[in-house]
Amino acid sequence: MALRPLDPAFPIDRQIAIDAGPVVLVNLFTLDKADEQQFLETWQDDAAFMKRQPGFISTQLHRALGDSPTYLNYAVWESTTAFRAAFTHPEFRAKISAYPSSAVGSPHLFQKVAIPDICVA
């Protein structure tokens, strides 16, 4: 699977070097429609691995409406330190090759923003 930064000026490799927490990983996946079943099976295997990692809190996968084979995953982690350990783990890195060749992931880390009377941090 190819990784394409959501923000080319600040790719995931730079983000994981910042100590922060909690963080939310948002990963947008695009792929060919014919590869959806393989994508789902591979993502499920990856999610099971991540779920066993220290600092993992939760994850959810969403599919775009209609005929678009676009998926959005978000995962909550205690910290960038915990996410970095899982994301750079050799077992996870090896799993990336199991994704269909048409799959492109665009991972990015986020933190909550406090907006008075709207959002809590």
mmCIF file of C-alpha atoms in Angstrom:
data_model
loop_
_atom_site.group_PDB
_atom_site.id
_atom_site.type_symbol
_atom_site.label_atom_id
_atom_site.label_comp_id
_atom_site.label_asym_id
_atom_site.label_seq_id
_atom_site.Cartn_x
_atom_site.Cartn_y
_atom_site.Cartn_z
ATOM 1 C CA MET A 1 0.000 0.000 0.000
ATOM 2 C CA ALA A 2 1.242 3.440 -0.864
ATOM 3 C CA LEU A 3 1.183 6.148 1.794
ATOM 4 C CA ARG A 4 0.324 9.630 0.582
ATOM 5 C CA PRO A 5 0.459 12.382 3.220
ATOM 6 C CA LEU A 6 -2.796 14.165 3.949
ATOM 7 C CA ASP A 7 -0.594 17.247 4.420
ATOM 8 C CA PRO A 8 2.545 16.889 2.240
ATOM 9 C CA ALA A 9 4.279 19.614 4.262
ATOM 10 C CA PHE A 10 3.974 17.550 7.445
ATOM 11 C CA PRO A 11 3.862 13.783 6.771
ATOM 12 C CA ILE A 12 3.157 11.127 9.395
ATOM 13 C CA ASP A 13 6.864 10.430 9.955
ATOM 14 C CA ARG A 14 7.291 13.987 11.249
ATOM 15 C CA GLN A 15 4.089 13.873 13.276
ATOM 16 C CA ILE A 16 5.068 10.782 15.259
ATOM 17 C CA ALA A 17 8.220 12.565 16.450
ATOM 18 C CA ILE A 18 6.114 15.022 18.490
ATOM 19 C CA ASP A 19 5.205 13.998 22.036
ATOM 20 C CA ALA A 20 1.483 14.566 22.497
ATOM 21 C CA GLY A 21 -1.542 12.816 23.860
ATOM 22 C CA PRO A 22 -4.169 11.743 23.521
ATOM 23 C CA VAL A 23 -4.144 11.686 19.718
ATOM 24 C CA VAL A 24 -6.524 10.592 16.991
ATOM 25 C CA LEU A 25 -5.224 8.959 13.840
ATOM 26 C CA VAL A 26 -7.348 9.731 10.787
ATOM 27 C CA ASN A 27 -6.527 7.648 7.735
ATOM 28 C CA LEU A 28 -8.285 8.114 4.405
ATOM 29 C CA PHE A 29 -8.021 5.102 2.080
ATOM 30 C CA THR A 30 -8.722 5.083 -1.643
ATOM 31 C CA LEU A 31 -8.677 1.912 -3.718
ATOM 32 C CA ASP A 32 -10.155 0.174 -6.736
ATOM 33 C CA LYS A 33 -13.652 -1.185 -6.214
ATOM 34 C CA ALA A 34 -12.494 -4.690 -7.176
ATOM 35 C CA ASP A 35 -10.066 -4.659 -4.224
ATOM 36 C CA GLU A 36 -12.572 -3.883 -1.462
ATOM 37 C CA GLN A 37 -12.809 -7.396 -0.020
ATOM 38 C CA GLN A 38 -9.029 -7.800 0.174
ATOM 39 C CA PHE A 39 -8.764 -4.323 1.703
ATOM 40 C CA LEU A 40 -11.348 -5.131 4.392
ATOM 41 C CA GLU A 41 -9.674 -8.415 5.297
ATOM 42 C CA THR A 42 -6.256 -6.789 5.526
ATOM 43 C CA TRP A 43 -7.558 -3.809 7.499
ATOM 44 C CA GLN A 44 -9.255 -6.172 9.959
ATOM 45 C CA ASP A 45 -5.958 -8.004 10.485
ATOM 46 C CA ASP A 46 -4.149 -4.684 11.023
ATOM 47 C CA ALA A 47 -6.805 -3.461 13.450
ATOM 48 C CA ALA A 48 -6.527 -6.672 15.483
ATOM 49 C CA PHE A 49 -2.754 -6.123 15.731
ATOM 50 C CA MET A 50 -3.188 -2.472 16.762
ATOM 51 C CA LYS A 51 -5.838 -3.380 19.326
ATOM 52 C CA ARG A 52 -3.242 -5.492 21.170
ATOM 53 C CA GLN A 53 -0.708 -2.647 21.354
ATOM 54 C CA PRO A 54 -0.118 -0.624 24.538
ATOM 55 C CA GLY A 55 -1.818 2.764 24.416
ATOM 56 C CA PHE A 56 -4.499 1.775 21.894
ATOM 57 C CA ILE A 57 -7.962 3.011 22.923
ATOM 58 C CA SER A 58 -10.369 2.444 20.022
ATOM 59 C CA THR A 59 -10.869 2.434 16.268
ATOM 60 C CA GLN A 60 -13.690 2.723 13.752
ATOM 61 C CA LEU A 61 -13.813 2.212 9.983
ATOM 62 C CA HIS A 62 -16.283 4.094 7.777
ATOM 63 C CA ARG A 63 -17.141 3.553 4.096
ATOM 64 C CA ALA A 64 -18.097 6.380 1.765
ATOM 65 C CA LEU A 65 -21.703 6.451 0.616
ATOM 66 C CA GLY A 66 -22.659 5.150 -2.801
ATOM 67 C CA ASP A 67 -20.266 3.472 -5.191
ATOM 68 C CA SER A 68 -17.098 5.159 -3.958
ATOM 69 C CA PRO A 69 -14.547 2.620 -2.663
ATOM 70 C CA THR A 70 -13.225 5.192 -0.198
ATOM 71 C CA TYR A 71 -12.787 4.430 3.486
ATOM 72 C CA LEU A 72 -12.014 6.528 6.522
ATOM 73 C CA ASN A 73 -10.525 5.071 9.670
ATOM 74 C CA TYR A 74 -9.986 6.838 12.925
ATOM 75 C CA ALA A 75 -8.185 5.423 15.915
ATOM 76 C CA VAL A 76 -7.724 6.921 19.365
ATOM 77 C CA TRP A 77 -4.359 6.485 21.071
ATOM 78 C CA GLU A 78 -3.125 7.513 24.513
ATOM 79 C CA SER A 79 -0.110 9.259 22.982
ATOM 80 C CA THR A 80 2.058 9.665 19.926
ATOM 81 C CA THR A 81 4.641 7.568 21.778
ATOM 82 C CA ALA A 82 2.235 4.610 21.881
ATOM 83 C CA PHE A 83 1.135 5.119 18.277
ATOM 84 C CA ARG A 84 4.744 5.471 17.086
ATOM 85 C CA ALA A 85 5.705 2.163 18.749
ATOM 86 C CA ALA A 86 2.824 0.372 16.996
ATOM 87 C CA PHE A 87 3.201 2.157 13.629
ATOM 88 C CA THR A 88 6.936 1.465 13.411
ATOM 89 C CA HIS A 89 6.690 -2.098 14.769
ATOM 90 C CA PRO A 90 8.248 -4.533 12.260
ATOM 91 C CA GLU A 91 5.155 -6.764 12.341
ATOM 92 C CA PHE A 92 2.894 -3.842 11.380
ATOM 93 C CA ARG A 93 5.290 -2.604 8.688
ATOM 94 C CA ALA A 94 5.278 -6.082 7.135
ATOM 95 C CA LYS A 95 1.454 -6.109 7.113
ATOM 96 C CA ILE A 96 1.329 -3.039 4.861
ATOM 97 C CA SER A 97 2.452 -5.153 1.913
ATOM 98 C CA ALA A 98 -0.703 -7.311 2.231
ATOM 99 C CA TYR A 99 -2.939 -4.434 1.135
ATOM 100 C CA PRO A 100 -4.087 -4.415 -2.499
ATOM 101 C CA SER A 101 -1.733 -2.542 -4.808
ATOM 102 C CA SER A 102 -4.490 -0.026 -5.616
ATOM 103 C CA ALA A 103 -4.824 1.021 -1.958
ATOM 104 C CA VAL A 104 -3.478 4.417 -0.953
ATOM 105 C CA GLY A 105 -3.526 5.476 2.692
ATOM 106 C CA SER A 106 -3.317 9.076 3.891
ATOM 107 C CA PRO A 107 -2.656 8.970 7.651
ATOM 108 C CA HIS A 108 -2.589 12.061 9.862
ATOM 109 C CA LEU A 109 -2.578 12.609 13.638
ATOM 110 C CA PHE A 110 -4.884 15.096 15.356
ATOM 111 C CA GLN A 111 -5.610 16.435 18.834
ATOM 112 C CA LYS A 112 -8.897 17.760 20.182
ATOM 113 C CA VAL A 113 -9.430 21.511 20.122
ATOM 114 C CA ALA A 114 -11.369 23.282 22.862
ATOM 115 C CA ILE A 115 -13.999 25.721 21.603
ATOM 116 C CA PRO A 116 -16.011 27.386 24.397
ATOM 117 C CA ASP A 117 -19.615 26.145 24.566
ATOM 118 C CA ILE A 118 -19.041 23.835 21.569
ATOM 119 C CA CYS A 119 -16.113 21.413 21.972
ATOM 120 C CA VAL A 120 -14.303 20.176 25.063
ATOM 121 C CA ALA A 121 -10.662 19.215 24.991
#
